[in-house]
Every structure is written in C-alpha cells, then in structure tokens.
Coordinates of N, CA and C and ligand atoms in Angstrom, one line a residue:
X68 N 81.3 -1.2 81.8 CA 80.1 -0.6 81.3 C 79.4 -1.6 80.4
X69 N 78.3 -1.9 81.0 CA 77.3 -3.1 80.0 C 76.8 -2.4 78.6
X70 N 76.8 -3.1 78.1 CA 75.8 -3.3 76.5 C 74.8 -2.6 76.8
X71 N 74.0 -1.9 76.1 CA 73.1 -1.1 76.6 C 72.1 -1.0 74.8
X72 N 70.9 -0.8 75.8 CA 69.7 -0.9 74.9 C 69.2 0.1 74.4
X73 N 70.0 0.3 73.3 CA 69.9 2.2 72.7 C 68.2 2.4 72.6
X74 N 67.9 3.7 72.9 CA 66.7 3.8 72.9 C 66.3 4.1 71.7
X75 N 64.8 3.9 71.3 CA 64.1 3.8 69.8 C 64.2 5.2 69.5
X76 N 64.6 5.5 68.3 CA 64.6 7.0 68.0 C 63.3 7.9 67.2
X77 N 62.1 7.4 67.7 CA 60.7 7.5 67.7 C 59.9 6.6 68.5
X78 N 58.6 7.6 68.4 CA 57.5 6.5 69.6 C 56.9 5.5 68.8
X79 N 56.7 4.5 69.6 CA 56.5 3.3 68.9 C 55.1 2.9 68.2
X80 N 54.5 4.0 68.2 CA 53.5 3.6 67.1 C 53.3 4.7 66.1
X81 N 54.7 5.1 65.8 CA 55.0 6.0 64.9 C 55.3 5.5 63.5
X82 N 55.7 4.1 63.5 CA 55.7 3.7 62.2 C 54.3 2.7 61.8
X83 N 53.3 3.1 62.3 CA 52.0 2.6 62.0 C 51.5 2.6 60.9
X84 N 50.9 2.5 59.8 CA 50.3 0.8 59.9 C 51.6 -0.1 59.3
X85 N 52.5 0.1 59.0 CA 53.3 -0.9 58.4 C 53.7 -1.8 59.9
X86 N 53.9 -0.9 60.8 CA 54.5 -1.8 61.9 C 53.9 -0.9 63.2
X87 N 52.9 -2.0 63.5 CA 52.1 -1.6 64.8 C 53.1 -1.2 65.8
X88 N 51.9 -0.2 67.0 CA 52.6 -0.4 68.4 C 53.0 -1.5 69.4
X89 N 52.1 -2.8 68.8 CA 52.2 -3.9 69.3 C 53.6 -4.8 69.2
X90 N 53.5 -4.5 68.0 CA 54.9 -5.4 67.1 C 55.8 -4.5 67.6
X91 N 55.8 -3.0 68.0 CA 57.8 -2.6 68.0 C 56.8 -2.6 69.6
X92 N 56.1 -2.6 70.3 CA 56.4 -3.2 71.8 C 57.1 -4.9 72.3
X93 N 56.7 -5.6 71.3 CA 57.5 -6.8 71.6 C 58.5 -6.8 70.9
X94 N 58.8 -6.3 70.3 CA 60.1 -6.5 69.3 C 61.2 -5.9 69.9
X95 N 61.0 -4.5 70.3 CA 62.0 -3.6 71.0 C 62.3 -4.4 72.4
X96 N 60.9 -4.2 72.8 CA 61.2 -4.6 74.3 C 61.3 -6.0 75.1
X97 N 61.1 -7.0 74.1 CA 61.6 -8.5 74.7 C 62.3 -8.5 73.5
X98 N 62.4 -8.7 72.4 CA 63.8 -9.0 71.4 C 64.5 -8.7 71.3
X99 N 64.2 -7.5 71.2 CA 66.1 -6.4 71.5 C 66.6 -6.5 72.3
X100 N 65.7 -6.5 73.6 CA 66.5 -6.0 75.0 C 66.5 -7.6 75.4
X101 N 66.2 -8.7 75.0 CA 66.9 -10.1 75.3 C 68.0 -9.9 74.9
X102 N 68.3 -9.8 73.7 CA 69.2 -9.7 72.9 C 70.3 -9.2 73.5
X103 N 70.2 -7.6 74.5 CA 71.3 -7.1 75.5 C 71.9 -8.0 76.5
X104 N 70.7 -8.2 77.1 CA 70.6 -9.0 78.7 C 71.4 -9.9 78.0
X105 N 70.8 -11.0 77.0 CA 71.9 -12.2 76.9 C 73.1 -11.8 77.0
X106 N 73.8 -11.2 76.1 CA 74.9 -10.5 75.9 C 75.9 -10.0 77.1
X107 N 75.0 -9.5 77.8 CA 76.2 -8.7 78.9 C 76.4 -10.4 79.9
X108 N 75.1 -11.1 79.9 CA 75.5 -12.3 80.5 C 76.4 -12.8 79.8
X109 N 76.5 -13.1 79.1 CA 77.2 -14.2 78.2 C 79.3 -13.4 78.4
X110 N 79.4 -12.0 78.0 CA 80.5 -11.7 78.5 C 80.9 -11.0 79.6
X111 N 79.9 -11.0 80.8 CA 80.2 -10.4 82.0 C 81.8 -10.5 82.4
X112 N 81.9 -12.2 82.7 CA 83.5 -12.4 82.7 C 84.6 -12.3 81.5
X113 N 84.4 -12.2 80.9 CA 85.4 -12.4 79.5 C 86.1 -11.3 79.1
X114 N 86.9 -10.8 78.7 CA 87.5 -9.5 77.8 C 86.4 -9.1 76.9
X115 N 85.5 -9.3 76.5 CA 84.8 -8.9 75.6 C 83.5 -7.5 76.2
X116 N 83.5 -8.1 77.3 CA 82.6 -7.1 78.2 C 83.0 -5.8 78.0
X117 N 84.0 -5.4 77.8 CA 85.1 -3.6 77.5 C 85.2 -3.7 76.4
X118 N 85.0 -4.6 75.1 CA 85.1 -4.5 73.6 C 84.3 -3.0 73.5
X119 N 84.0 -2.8 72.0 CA 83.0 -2.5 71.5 C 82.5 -3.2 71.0
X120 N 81.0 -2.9 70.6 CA 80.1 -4.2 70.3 C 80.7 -4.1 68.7
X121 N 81.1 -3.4 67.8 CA 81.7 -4.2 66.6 C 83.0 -5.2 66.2
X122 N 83.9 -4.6 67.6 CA 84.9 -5.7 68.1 C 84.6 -6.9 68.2
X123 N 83.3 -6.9 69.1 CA 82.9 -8.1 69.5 C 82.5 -9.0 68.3
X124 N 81.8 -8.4 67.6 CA 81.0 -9.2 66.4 C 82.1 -9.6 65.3
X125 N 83.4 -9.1 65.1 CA 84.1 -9.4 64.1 C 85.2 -10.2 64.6
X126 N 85.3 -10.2 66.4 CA 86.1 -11.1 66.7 C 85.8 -12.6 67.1
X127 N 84.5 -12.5 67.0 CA 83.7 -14.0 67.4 C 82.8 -14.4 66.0
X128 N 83.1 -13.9 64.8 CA 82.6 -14.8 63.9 C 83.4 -15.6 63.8
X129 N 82.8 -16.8 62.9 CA 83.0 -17.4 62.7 C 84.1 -18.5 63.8
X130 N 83.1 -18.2 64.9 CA 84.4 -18.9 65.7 C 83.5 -20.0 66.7
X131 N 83.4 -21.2 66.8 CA 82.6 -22.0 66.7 C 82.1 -22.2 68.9
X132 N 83.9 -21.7 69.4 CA 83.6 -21.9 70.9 C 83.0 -20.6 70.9
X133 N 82.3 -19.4 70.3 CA 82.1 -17.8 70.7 C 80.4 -17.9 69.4
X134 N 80.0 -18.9 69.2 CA 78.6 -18.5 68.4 C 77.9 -18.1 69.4
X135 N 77.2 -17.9 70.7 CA 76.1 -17.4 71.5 C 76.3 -16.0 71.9
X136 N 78.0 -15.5 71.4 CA 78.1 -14.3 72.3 C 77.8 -13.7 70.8
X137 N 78.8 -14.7 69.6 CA 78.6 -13.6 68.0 C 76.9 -13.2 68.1
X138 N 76.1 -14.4 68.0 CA 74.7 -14.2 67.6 C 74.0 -13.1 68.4
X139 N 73.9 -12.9 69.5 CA 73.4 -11.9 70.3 C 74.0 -10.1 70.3
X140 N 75.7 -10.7 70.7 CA 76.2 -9.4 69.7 C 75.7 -8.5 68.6
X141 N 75.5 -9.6 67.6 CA 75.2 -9.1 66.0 C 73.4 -8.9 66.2
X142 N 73.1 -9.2 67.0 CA 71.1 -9.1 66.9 C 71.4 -7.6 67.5
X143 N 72.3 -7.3 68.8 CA 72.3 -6.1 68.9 C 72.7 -5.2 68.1
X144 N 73.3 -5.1 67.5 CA 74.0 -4.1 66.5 C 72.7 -4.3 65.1
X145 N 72.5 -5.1 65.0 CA 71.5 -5.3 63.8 C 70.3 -4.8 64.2
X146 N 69.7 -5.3 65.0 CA 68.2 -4.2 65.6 C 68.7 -2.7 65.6
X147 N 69.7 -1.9 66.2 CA 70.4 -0.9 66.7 C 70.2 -0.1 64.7
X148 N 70.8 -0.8 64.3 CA 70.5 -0.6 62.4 C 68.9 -0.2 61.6
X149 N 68.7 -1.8 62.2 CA 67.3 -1.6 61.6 C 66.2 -0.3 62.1
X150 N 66.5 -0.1 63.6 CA 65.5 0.7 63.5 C 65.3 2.2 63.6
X151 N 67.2 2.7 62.7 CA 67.6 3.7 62.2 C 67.3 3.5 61.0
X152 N 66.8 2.0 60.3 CA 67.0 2.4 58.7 C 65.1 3.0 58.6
X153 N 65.1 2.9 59.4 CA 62.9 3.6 59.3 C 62.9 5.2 59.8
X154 N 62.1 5.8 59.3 CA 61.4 6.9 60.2 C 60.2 6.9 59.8
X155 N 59.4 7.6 60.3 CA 58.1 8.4 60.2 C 58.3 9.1 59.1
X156 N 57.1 9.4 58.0 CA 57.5 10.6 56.8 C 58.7 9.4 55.8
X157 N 59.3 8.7 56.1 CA 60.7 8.3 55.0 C 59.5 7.3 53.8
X158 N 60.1 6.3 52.9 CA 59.7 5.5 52.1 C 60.2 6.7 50.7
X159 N 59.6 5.9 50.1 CA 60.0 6.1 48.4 C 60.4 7.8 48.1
X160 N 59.0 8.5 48.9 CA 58.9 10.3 48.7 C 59.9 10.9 48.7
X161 N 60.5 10.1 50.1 CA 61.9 11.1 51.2 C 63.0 10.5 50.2
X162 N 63.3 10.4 49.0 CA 64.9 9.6 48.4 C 65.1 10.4 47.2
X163 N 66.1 11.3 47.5 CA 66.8 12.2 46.8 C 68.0 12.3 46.6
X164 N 68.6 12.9 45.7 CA 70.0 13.3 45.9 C 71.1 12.6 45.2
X165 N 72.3 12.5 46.2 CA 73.8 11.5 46.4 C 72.5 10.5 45.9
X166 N 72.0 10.0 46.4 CA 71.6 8.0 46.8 C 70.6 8.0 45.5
X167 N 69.7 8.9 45.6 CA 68.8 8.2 44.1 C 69.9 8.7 43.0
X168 N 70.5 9.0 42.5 CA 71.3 8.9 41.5 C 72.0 7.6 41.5
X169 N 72.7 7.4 42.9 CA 73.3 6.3 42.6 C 72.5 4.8 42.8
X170 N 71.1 5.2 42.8 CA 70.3 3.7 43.1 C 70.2 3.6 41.6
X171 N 69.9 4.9 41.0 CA 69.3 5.1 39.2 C 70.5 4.2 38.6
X172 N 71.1 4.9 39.1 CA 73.2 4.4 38.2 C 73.2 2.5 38.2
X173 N 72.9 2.1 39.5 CA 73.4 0.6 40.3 C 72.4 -0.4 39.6
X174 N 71.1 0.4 39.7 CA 69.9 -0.5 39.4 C 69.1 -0.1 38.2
X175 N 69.3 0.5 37.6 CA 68.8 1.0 36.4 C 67.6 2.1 36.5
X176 N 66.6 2.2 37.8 CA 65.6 2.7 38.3 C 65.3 1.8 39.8
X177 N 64.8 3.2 40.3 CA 64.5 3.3 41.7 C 63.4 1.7 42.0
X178 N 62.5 1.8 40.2 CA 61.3 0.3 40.7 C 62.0 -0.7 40.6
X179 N 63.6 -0.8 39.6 CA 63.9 -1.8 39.3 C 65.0 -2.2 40.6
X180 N 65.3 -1.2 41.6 CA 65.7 -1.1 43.1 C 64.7 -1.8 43.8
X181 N 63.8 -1.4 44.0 CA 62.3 -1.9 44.8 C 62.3 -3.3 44.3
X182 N 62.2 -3.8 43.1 CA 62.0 -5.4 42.7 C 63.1 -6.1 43.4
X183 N 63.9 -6.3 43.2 CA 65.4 -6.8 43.5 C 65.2 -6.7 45.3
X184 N 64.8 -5.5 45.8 CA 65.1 -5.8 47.2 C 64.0 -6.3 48.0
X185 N 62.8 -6.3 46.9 CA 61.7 -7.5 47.5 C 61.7 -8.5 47.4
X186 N 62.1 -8.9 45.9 CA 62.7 -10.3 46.0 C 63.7 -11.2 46.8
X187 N 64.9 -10.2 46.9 CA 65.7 -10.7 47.6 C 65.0 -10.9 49.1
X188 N 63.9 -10.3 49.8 CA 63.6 -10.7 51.1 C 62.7 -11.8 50.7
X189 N 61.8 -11.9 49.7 CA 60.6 -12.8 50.1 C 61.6 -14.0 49.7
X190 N 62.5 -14.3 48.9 CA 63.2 -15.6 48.2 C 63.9 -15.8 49.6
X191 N 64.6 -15.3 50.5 CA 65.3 -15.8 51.2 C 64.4 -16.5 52.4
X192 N 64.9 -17.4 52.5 CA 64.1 -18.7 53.3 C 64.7 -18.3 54.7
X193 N 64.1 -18.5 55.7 CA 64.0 -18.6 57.3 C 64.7 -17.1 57.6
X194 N 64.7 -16.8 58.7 CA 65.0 -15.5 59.3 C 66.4 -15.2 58.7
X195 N 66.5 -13.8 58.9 CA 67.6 -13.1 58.1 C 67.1 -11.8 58.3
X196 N 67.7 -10.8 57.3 CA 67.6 -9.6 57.2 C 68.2 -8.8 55.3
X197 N 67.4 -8.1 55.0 CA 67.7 -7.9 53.6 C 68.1 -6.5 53.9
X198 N 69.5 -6.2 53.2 CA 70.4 -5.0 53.2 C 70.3 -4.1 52.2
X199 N 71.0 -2.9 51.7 CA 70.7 -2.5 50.6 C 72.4 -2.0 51.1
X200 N 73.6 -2.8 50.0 CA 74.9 -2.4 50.4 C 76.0 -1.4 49.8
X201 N 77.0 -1.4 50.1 CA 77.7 -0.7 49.3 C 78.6 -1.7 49.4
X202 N 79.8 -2.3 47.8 CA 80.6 -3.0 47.9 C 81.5 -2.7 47.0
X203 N 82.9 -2.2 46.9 CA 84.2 -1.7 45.9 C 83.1 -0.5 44.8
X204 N 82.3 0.1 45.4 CA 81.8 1.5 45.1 C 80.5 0.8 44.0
X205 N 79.8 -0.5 44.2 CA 79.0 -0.2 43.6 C 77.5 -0.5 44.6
X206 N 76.2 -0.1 44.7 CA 75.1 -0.4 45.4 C 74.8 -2.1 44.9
X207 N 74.6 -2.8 45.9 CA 73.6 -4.5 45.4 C 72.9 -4.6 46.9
X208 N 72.1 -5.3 46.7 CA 70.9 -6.0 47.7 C 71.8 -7.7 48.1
X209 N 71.8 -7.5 49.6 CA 72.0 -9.1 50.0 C 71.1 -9.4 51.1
X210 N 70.7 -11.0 50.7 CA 70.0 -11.3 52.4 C 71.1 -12.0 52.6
X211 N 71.1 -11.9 54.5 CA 71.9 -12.6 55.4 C 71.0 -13.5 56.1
X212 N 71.8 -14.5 56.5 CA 70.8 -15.5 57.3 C 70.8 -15.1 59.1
X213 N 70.1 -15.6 59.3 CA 69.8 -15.4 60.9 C 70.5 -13.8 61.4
X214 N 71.2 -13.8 61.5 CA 72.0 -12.9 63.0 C 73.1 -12.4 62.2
X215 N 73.7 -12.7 60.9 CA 74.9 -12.2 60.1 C 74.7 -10.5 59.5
X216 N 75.2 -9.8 60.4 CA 75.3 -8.3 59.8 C 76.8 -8.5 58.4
X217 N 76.5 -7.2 57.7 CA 77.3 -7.1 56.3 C 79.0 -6.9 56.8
X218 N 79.1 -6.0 58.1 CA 80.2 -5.8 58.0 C 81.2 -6.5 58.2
X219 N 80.4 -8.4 58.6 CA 81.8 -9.2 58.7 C 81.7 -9.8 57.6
X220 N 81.0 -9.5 56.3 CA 81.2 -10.2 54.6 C 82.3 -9.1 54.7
X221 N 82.2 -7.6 54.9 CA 83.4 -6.4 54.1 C 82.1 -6.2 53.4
X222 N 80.9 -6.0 53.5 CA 80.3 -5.1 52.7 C 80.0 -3.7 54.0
X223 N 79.6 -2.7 53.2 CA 79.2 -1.5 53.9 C 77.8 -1.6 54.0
X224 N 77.0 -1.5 55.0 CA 75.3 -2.0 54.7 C 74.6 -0.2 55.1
X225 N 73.9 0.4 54.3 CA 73.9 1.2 54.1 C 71.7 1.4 54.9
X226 N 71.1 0.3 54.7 CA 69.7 0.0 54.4 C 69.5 -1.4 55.3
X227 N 69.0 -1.6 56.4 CA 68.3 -3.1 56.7 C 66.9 -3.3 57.0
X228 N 66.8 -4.4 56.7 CA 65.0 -5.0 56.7 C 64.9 -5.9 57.9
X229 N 64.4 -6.5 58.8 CA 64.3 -7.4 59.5 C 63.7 -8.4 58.9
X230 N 63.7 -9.6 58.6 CA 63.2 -10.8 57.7 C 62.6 -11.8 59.0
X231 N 62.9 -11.4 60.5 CA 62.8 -12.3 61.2 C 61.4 -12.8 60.8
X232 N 60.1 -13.6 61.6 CA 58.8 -13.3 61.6 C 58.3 -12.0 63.2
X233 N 59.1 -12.2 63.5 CA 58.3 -11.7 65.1 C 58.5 -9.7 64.3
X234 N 59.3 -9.7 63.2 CA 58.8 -8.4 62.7 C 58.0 -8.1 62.0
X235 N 57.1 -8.8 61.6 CA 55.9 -8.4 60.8 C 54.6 -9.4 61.3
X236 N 54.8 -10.4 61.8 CA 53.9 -11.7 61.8 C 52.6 -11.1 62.6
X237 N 52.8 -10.4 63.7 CA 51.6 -9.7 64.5 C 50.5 -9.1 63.3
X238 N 51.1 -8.1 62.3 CA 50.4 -7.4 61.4 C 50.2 -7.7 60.1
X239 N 51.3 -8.8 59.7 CA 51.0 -8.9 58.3 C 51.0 -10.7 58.2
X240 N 51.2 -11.6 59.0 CA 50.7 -12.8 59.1 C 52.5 -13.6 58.2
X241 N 51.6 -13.8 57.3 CA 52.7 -14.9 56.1 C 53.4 -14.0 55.3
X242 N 52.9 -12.7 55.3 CA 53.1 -11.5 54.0 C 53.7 -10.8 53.9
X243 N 55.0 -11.8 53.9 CA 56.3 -11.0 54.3 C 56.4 -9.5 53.0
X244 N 55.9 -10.2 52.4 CA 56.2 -9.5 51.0 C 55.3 -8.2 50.9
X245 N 54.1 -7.7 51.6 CA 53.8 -6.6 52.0 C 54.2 -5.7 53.3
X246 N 54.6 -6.2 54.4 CA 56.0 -6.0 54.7 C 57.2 -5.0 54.1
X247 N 57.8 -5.7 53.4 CA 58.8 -5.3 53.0 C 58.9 -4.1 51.9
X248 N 57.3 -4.0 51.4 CA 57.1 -2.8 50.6 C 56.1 -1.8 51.3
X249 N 55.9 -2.4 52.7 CA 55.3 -0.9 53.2 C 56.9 -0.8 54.1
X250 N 57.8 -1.1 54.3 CA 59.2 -0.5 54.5 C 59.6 -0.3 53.6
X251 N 59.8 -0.2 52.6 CA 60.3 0.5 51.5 C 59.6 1.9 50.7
X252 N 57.7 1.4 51.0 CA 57.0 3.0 50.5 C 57.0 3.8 51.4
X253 N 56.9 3.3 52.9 CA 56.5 4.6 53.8 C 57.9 4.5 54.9
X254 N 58.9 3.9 55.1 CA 59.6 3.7 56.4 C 60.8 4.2 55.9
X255 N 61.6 3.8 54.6 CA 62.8 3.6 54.7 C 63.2 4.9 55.0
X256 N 64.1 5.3 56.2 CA 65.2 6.1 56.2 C 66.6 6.6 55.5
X257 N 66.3 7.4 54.1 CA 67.1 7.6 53.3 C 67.8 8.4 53.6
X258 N 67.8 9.8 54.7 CA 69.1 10.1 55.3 C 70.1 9.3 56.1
X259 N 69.6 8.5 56.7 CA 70.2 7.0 57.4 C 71.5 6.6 56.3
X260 N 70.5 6.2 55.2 CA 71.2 5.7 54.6 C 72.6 6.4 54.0
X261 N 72.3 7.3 53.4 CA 73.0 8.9 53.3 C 74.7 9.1 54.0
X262 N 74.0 8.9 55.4 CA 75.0 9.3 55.9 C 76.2 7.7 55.9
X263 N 75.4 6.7 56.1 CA 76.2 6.0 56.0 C 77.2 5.7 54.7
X264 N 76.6 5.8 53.7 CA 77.2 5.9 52.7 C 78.6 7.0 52.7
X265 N 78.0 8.2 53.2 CA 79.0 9.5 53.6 C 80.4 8.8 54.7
X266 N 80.1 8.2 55.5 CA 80.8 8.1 56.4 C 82.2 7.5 55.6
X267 N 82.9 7.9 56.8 CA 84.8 7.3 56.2 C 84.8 5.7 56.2
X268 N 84.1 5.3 57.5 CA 84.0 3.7 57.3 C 82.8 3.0 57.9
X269 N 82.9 1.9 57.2 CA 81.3 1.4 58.2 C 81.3 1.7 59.7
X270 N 80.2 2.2 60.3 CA 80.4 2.4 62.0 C 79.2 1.8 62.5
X271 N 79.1 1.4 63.4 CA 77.7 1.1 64.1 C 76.9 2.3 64.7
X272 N 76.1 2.0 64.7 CA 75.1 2.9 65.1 C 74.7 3.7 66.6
X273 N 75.4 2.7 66.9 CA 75.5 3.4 68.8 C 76.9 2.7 69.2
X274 N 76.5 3.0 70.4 CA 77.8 1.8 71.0 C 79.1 2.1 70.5
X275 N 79.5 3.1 69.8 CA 81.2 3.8 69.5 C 81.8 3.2 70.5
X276 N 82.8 3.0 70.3 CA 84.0 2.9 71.4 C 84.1 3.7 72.2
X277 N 84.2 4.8 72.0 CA 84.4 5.6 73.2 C 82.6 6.1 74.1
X278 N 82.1 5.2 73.7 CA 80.8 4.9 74.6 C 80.8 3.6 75.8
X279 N 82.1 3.0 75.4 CA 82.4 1.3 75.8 C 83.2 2.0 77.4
X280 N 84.1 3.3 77.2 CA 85.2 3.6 78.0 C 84.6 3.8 79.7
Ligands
MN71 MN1 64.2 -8.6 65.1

C-alpha cells in the first residue's frame, strides 16, 4: 500500500485571507502530493514501502545513504501536521482550557507566547517550520530547518507553521512575519493542539500503522 496524500480537512479557500485558494492549490497539490509521488518512488523497492511513514522518518535520519527518502518522508508527515494545526474559526479566540493555562504557566502570557513564536519564525533563516512543543512536561517554541519534524529531536510538536516561502510568498511576498500572525490570530487549531498534547505519545497524523497493513 503506497503513501498516500491524506486529504485537506477543509476547502481550500477556507483559510482565506491569511492563505489563499491559490497558495493551498499549489501547496497541497504540487508540494504535498510531490512530496508523496517522490516517496513511494524513492521506496517502491526497499522495506520501507510497508513501514509506517513515522518508521520511515526516524529510521532514515540522520543517515546519509537514506537523505532523499528522510526529506520527502518528513515533508509528508510535516504537511500532514501543518495543515491539522489550522482551521477555519481557530486563532487566538478559539484557545482555552488544558493549553491556555499551560501557555499562561510556560510563557508568562498568551502575547508573550505570540512574541517568541514570531520571532522564532521570522529569525530563522531559509525554510523550516516553527513548532510550538512539548519537552520533559514543559511548552517552548523551536524552528527546524528544511524537512526536520520534532519527533526525531524527542520533542512532542503539539502546533506547526510552514516557514517554507511557497507558503505564504503568493499572498504575503517577503512578510513572512504577517504570515505567521494571521496563523496565529485567525488559523491556529487549538483542539489540534489539545489533543496532541492529550495523547499517550507523539503520533502522526494520518498514516497509523495499521493504515500501512
Ligand atoms: Mn510546505
């Protein structure tokens, strides 16, 4: 059974104006879904083809003959993320509960959460992705570079941003940094987040193992 290109869990110009129908038409549908195709090429023959895609990605880091299958791997599972961490209706309004207590507790305040996790996107240089994590039970903000999801550092990534440009460049040009706080006022999915934090262990987002069978 091939890698498969989980479907958007909204219509795509549902997160409008922060992120056109333009931008999640090329994003979803040539970046993500390159991102599969490479993939199932790349392990057609190999043992990795019957992995799960989190197998895959924590068995080919850091492994220098297996970078084209890690990077594609992890763009899948990282799109697959990102565009669970948005909904329609989510941003600053929709964050209650479990998680704004513990953003209040981690960060001192929810603005002083918002500064930190804009910073950390606009400072980080060339593509990546800015997380909002959980690590030995406390909340911090990391960027990753290119294609590196949290769960082969051992952090639990609770929140992702795309930092690429082909996620914002259509609509917001250089501005990364408007961007990242119309995901944060109007997008972020804070049941997403929620549950992940709830969960027994980090899991991916689709693609379970017994989806692989
Ligand atoms: Mn992307």
């Amino acid at each position: 059974m091939p890698f498969v290109l989980t479907p958007l869990p909204y219509a795509k110009n549902a997160l409008e104006p922060v992120i056109s129908e333009r931008t999640m038409s090329f994003h979803y549908d040539k970046h993500h879904r390159g991102y599969v195709d490479k993939l199932n090429k790349l392990t057609a023959t190999t043992p990795f083809a019957l992995a799960a895609l989190e197998d895959v990605i924590v068995r080919t880091w850091s492994k220098p003959d297996h970078t084209k299958i890690f990077n594609n791997a992890a763009q899948v599972w990282n799109h697959d993320f990102f565009w669970r961490s948005m909904t329609p209706g989510g941003g600053h309004a929709a964050l209650g509960g479990t998680l704004q207590k513990r953003i209040e507790t981690d960060f001192g305040s929810y603005e002083s959460f918002e500064e930190s996790f804009i910073a950390g996107a606009v400072d980080h240089f060339g593509s990546g992705y800015a997380w909002l994590v959980e690590e030995a039970g406390r909340l911090s903000i990391v960027a990753t570079q290119d294609a590196i999801p949290p769960i082969v550092l051992g952090l639990r990534p609770l929140l992702a941003c795309d930092l690429w440009e082909h996620a914002y460049y259509l609509d917001h040009q250089n501005d990364r940094e408007k961007f990242v706080r119309g995901f944060l006022d109007k997008l972020a999915n804070w049941s997403y987040a929620q549950e992940q934090l709830s969960a027994k262990h980090a899991a991916p987002p689709s693609q379970h193992p017994e989806a692989r069978l």
